[in-house]
PDB file of C-alpha atoms in Angstrom:
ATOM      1  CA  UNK A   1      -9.256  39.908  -1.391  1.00  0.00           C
ATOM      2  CA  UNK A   2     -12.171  39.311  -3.576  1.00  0.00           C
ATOM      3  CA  UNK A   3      -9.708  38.278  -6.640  1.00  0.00           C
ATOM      4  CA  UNK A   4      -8.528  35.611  -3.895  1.00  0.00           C
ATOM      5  CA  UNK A   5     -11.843  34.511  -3.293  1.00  0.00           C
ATOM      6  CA  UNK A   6     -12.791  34.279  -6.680  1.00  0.00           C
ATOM      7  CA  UNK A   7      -9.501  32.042  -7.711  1.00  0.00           C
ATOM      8  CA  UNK A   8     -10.463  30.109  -4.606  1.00  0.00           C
ATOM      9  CA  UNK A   9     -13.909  29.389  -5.873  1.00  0.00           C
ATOM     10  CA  UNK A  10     -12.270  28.527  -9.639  1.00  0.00           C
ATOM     11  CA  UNK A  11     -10.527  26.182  -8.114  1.00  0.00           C
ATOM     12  CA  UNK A  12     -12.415  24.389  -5.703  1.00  0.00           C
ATOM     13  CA  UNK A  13     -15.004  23.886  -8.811  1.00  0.00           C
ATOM     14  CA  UNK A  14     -12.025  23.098 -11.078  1.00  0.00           C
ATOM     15  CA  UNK A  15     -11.406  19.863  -8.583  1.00  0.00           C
ATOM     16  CA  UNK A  16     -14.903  19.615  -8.265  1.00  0.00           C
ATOM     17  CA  UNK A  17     -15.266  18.820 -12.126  1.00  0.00           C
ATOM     18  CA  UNK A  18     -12.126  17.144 -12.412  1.00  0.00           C
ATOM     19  CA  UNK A  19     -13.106  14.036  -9.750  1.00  0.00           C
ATOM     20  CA  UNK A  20     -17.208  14.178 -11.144  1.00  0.00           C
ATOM     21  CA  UNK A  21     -15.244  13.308 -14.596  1.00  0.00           C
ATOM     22  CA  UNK A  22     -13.427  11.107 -13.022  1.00  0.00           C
ATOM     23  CA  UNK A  23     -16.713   8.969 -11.156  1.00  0.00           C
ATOM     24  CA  UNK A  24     -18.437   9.083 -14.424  1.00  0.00           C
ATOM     25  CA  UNK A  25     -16.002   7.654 -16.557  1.00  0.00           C
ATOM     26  CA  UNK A  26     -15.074   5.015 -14.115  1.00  0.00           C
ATOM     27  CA  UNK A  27     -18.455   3.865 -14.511  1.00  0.00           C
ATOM     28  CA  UNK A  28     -18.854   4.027 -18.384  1.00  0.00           C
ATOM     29  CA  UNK A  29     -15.472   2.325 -18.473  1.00  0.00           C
ATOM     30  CA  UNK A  30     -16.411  -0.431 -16.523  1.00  0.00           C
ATOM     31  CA  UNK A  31     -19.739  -0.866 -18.464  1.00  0.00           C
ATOM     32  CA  UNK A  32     -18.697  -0.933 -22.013  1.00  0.00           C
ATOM     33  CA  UNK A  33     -14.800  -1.168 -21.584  1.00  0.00           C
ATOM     34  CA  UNK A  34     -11.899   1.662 -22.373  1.00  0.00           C
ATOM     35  CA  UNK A  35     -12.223   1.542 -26.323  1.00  0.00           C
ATOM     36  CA  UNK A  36     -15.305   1.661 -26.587  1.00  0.00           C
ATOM     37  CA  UNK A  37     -16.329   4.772 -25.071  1.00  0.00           C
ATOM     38  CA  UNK A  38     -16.523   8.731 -26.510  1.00  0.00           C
ATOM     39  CA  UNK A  39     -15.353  11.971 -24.655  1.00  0.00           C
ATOM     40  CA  UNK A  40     -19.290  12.469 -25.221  1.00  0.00           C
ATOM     41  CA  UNK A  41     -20.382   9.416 -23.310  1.00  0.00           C
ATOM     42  CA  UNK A  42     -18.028  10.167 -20.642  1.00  0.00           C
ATOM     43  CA  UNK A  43     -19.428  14.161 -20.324  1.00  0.00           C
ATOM     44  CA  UNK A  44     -22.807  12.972 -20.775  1.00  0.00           C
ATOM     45  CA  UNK A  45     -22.691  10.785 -18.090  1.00  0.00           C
ATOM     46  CA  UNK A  46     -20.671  13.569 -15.685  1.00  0.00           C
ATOM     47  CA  UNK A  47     -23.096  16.551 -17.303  1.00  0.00           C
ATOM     48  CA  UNK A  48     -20.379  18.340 -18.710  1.00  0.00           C
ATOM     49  CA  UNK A  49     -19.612  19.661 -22.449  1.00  0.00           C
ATOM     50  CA  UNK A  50     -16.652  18.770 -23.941  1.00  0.00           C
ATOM     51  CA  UNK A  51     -15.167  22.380 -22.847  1.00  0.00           C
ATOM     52  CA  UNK A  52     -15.370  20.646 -19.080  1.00  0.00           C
ATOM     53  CA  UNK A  53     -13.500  18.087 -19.941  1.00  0.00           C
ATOM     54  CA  UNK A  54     -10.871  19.590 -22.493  1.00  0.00           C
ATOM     55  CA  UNK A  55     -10.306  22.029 -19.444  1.00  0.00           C
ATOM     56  CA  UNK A  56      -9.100  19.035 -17.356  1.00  0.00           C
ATOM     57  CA  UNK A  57      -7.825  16.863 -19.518  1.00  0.00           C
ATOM     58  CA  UNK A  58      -6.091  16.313 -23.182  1.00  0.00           C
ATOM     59  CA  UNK A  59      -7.298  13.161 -24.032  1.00  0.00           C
ATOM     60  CA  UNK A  60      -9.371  10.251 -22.993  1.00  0.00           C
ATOM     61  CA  UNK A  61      -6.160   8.351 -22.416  1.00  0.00           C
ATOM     62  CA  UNK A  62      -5.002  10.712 -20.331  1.00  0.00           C
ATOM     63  CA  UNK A  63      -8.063  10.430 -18.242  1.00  0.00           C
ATOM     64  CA  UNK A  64      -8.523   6.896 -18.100  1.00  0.00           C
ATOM     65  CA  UNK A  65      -4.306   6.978 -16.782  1.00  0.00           C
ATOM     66  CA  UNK A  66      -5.640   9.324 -14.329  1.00  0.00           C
ATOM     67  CA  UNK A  67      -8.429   7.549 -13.081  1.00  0.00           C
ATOM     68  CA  UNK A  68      -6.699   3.896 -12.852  1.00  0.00           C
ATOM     69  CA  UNK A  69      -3.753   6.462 -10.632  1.00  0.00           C
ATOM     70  CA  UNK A  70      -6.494   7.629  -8.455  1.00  0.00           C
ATOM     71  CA  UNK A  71      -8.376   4.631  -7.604  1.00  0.00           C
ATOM     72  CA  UNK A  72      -4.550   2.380  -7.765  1.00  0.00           C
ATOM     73  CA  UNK A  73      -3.337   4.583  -4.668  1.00  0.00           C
ATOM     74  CA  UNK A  74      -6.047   4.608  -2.935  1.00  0.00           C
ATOM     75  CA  UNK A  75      -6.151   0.672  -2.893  1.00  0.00           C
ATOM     76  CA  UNK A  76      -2.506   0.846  -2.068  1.00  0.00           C
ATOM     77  CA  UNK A  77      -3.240   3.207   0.729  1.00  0.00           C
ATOM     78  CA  UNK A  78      -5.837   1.118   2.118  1.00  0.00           C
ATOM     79  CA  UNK A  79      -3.879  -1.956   2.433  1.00  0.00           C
ATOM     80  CA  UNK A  80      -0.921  -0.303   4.102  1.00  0.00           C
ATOM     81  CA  UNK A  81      -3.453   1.573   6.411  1.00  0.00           C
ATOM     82  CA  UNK A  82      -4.863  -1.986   7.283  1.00  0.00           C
ATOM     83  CA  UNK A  83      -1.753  -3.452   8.100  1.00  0.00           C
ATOM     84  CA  UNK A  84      -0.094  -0.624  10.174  1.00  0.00           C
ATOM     85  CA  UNK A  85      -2.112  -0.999  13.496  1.00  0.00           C
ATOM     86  CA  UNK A  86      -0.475  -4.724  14.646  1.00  0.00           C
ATOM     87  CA  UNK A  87       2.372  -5.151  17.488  1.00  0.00           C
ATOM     88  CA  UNK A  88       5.101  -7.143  16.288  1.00  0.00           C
ATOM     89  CA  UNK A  89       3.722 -10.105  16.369  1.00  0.00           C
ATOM     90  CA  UNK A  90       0.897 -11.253  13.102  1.00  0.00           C
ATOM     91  CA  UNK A  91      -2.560 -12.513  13.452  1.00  0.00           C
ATOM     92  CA  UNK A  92      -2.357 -14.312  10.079  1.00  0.00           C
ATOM     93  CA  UNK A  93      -6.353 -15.042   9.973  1.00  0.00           C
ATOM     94  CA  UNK A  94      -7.126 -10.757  11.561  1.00  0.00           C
ATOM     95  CA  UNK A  95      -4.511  -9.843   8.916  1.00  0.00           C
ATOM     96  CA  UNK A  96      -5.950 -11.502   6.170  1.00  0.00           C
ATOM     97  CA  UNK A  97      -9.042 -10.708   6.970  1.00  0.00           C
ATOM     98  CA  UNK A  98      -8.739  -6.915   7.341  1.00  0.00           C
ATOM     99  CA  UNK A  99      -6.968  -7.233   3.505  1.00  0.00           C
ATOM    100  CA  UNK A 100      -9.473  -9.357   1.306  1.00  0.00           C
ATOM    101  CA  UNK A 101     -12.036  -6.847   2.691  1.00  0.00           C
ATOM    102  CA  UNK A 102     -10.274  -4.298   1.152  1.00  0.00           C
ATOM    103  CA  UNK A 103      -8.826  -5.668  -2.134  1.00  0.00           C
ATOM    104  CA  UNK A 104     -11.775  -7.336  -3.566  1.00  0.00           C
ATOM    105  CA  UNK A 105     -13.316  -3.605  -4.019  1.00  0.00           C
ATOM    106  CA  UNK A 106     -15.655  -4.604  -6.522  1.00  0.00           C
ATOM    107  CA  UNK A 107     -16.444  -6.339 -10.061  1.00  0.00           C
ATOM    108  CA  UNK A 108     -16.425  -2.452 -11.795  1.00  0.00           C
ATOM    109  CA  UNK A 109     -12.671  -1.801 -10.422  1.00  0.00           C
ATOM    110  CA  UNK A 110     -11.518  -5.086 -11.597  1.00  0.00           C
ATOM    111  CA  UNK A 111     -13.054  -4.653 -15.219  1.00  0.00           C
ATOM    112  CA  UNK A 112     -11.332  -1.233 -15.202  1.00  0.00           C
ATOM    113  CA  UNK A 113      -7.845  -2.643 -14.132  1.00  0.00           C
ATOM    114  CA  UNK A 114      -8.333  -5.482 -16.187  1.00  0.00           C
ATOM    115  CA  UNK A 115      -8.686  -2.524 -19.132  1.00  0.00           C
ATOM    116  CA  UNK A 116      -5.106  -1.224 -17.684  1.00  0.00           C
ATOM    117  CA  UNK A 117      -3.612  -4.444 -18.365  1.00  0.00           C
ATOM    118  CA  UNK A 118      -4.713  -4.966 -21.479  1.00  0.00           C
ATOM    119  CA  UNK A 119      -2.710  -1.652 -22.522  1.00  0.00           C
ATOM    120  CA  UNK A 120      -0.300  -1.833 -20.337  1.00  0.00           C
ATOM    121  CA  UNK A 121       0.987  -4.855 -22.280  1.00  0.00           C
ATOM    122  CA  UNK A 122       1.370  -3.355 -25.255  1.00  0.00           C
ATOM    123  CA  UNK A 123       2.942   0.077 -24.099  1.00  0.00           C
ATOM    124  CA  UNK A 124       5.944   0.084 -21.829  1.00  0.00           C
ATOM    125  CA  UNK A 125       4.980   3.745 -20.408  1.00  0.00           C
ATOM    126  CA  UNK A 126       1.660   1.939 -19.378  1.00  0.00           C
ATOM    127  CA  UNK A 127       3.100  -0.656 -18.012  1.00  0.00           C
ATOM    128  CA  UNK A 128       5.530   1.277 -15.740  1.00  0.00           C
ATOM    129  CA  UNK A 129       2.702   3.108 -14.452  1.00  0.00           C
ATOM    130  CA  UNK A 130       1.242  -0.327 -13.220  1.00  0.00           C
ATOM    131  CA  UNK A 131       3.917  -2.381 -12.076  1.00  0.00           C
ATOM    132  CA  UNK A 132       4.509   0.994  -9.786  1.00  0.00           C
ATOM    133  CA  UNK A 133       1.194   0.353  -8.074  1.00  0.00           C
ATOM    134  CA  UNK A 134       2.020  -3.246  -7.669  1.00  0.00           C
ATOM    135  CA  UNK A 135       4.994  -2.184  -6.305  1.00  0.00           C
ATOM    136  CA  UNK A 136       3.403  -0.228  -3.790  1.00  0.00           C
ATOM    137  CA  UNK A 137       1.099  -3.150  -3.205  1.00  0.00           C
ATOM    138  CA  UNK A 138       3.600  -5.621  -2.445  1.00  0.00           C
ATOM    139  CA  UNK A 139       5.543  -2.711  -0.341  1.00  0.00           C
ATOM    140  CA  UNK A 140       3.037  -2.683   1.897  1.00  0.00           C
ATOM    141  CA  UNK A 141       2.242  -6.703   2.390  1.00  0.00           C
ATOM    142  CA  UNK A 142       6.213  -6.730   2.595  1.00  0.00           C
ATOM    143  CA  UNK A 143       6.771  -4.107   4.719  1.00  0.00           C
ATOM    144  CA  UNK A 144       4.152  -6.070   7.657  1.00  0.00           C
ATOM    145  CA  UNK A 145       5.862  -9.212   7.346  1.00  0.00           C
ATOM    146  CA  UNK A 146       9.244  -7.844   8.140  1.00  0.00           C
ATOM    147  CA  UNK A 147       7.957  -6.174  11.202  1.00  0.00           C
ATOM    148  CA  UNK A 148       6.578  -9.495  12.285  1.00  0.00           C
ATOM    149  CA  UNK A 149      10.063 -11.014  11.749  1.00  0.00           C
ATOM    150  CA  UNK A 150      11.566 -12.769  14.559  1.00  0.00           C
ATOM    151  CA  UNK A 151       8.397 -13.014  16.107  1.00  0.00           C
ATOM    152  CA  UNK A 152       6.122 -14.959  13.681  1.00  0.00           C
ATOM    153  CA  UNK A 153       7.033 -17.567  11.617  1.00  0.00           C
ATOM    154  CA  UNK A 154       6.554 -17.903   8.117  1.00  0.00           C
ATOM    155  CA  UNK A 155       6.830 -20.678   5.863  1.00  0.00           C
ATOM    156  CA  UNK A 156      10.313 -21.302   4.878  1.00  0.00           C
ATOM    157  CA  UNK A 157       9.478 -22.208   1.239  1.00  0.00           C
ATOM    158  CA  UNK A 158       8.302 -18.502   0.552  1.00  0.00           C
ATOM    159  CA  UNK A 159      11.715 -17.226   1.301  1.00  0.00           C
ATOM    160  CA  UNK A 160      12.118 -13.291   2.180  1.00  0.00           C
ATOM    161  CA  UNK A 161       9.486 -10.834   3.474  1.00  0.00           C
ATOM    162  CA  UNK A 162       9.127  -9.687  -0.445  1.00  0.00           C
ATOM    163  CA  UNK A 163       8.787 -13.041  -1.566  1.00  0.00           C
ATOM    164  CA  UNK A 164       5.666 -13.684   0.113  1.00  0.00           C
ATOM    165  CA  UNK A 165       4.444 -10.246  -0.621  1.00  0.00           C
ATOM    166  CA  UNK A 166       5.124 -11.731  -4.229  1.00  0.00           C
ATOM    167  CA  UNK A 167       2.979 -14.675  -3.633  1.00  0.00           C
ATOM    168  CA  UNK A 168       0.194 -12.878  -1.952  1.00  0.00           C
ATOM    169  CA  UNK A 169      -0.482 -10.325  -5.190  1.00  0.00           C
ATOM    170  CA  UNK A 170       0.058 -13.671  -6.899  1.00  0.00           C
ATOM    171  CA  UNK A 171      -2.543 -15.469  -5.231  1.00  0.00           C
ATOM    172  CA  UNK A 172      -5.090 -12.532  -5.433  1.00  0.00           C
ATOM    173  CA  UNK A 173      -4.173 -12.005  -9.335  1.00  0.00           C
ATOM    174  CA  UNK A 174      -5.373 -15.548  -9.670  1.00  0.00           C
ATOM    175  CA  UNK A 175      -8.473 -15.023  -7.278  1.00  0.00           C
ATOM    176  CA  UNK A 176     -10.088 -11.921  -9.118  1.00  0.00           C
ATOM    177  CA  UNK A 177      -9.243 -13.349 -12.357  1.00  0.00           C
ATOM    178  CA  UNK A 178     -11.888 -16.094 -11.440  1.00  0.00           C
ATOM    179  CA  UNK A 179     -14.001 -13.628 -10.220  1.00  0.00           C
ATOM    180  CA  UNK A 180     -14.069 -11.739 -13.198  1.00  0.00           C
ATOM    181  CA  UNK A 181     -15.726 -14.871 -14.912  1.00  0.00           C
ATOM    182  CA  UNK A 182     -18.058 -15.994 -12.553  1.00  0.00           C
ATOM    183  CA  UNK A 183     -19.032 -12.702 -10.491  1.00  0.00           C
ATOM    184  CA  UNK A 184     -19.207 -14.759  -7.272  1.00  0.00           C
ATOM    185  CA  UNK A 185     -17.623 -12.037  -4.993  1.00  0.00           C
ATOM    186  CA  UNK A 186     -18.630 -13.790  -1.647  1.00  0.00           C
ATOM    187  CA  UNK A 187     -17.260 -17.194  -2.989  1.00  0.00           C
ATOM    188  CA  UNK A 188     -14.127 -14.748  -4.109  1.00  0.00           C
ATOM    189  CA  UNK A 189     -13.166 -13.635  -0.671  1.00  0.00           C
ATOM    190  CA  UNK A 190     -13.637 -17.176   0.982  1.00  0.00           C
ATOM    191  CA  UNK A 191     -11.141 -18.516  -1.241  1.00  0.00           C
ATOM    192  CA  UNK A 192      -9.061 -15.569  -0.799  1.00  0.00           C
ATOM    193  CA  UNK A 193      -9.111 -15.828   3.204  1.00  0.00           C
ATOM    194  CA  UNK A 194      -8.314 -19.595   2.825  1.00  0.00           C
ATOM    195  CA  UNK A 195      -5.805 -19.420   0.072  1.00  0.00           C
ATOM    196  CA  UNK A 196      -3.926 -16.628   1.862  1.00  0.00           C
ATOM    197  CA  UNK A 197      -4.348 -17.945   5.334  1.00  0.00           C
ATOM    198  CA  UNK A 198      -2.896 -21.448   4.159  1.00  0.00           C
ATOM    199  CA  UNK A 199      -0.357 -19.710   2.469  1.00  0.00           C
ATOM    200  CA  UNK A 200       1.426 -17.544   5.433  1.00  0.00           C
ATOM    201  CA  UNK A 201       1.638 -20.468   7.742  1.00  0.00           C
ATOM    202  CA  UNK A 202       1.525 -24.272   7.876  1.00  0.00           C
ATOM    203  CA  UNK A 203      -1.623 -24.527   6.824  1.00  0.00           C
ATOM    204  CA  UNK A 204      -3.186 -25.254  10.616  1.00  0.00           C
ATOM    205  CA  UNK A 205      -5.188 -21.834  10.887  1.00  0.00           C
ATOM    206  CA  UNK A 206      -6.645 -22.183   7.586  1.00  0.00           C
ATOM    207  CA  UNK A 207     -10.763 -21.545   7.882  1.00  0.00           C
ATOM    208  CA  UNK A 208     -13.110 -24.974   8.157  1.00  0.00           C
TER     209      UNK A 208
END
């Protein structure tokens, strides 16, 4: 019994460690930007020697893979949670609303997955790990706007439910990339609400 409890506390702290790593190098990433930053900074910042983190992970790659994974599903897992709770038939402007809240996280995440990119177009292992999450991104759009079938509308120029769940990541792609630039997060999620909004219907519920 006490061997059980011991492995039980080993553990919990061993998870413990793992996701403090995790929070701090999110943080130093999004500062200074993966490539520029030292297993040091990253345990400095956590306050944990490099035995912490060579106990959780092999490299730095390995935990900046692990921390875009993390923060990726939740995101995904957020929008899908957000869009489960309608009937059949779609609020376009409740809908929208309930999803720019949640995918405009913050200027930090964006710098981070911005990082991903970067990499991810230079090595195809990276970039199957991404265009998974954007899978499960566009999954989850999709998946709503085939329940609404039959009962709402959509434009007829976006095709298919996954061709509008296309067009939304589209549109949002193009959205954050602005907001990387000018760090205008309210302005951000206007557009976002409006661009959407205009783009899942005629046009007639788009926001004044």
């Amino acid at each position: 019994m006490a061997a059980q409890q011991t492995t039980g506390r080993v553990t919990r702290r061993r998870v413990r460690t793992r996701a403090n790593l995790l929070d701090a190098a999110f943080a130093v990433f999004a500062a200074k930007g993966f490539g520029r930053v030292s297993i040091e900074e990253v345990c400095e910042a956590a306050g944990y020697s490099r035995g912490a983190f060579y106990s959780n992970f092999d490299s730095l790659d390995e935990l900046f893979f692990a921390l875009y994974r993390e923060r990726a599903d939740l995101i995904a897992q957020q929008v899908a949670d957000a869009l489960a709770g309608d009937g059949p038939d779609l609020d376009v402007p409740a809908s929208v609303d309930r999803v720019t809240d949640v995918l405009l996280l913050d200027l930090d995440w964006l710098l981070v997955k911005t990082d991903f990119l970067v990499h991810a177009a230079r090595d195809p292992a990276v970039a199957q790990s991404l265009l998974e999450h954007r899978a499960r991104l566009r999954r989850a759009v999709a998946d709503r706007l085939s329940r609404a079938r039959g009962h709402t509308a959509l434009p007829a120029v976006l095709g298919d439910a996954d061709a509008a769940a296309h067009a939304v990541v589209a549109a949002y792609d193009g959205v954050t990339t602005q907001l990387l630039l000018d760090k205008d997060v309210d302005r951000a999620r206007a557009w976002l609400k409006q661009l959407l909004t205009a783009l899942l219907t005629d046009g007639s519920d788009t926001p004044e």
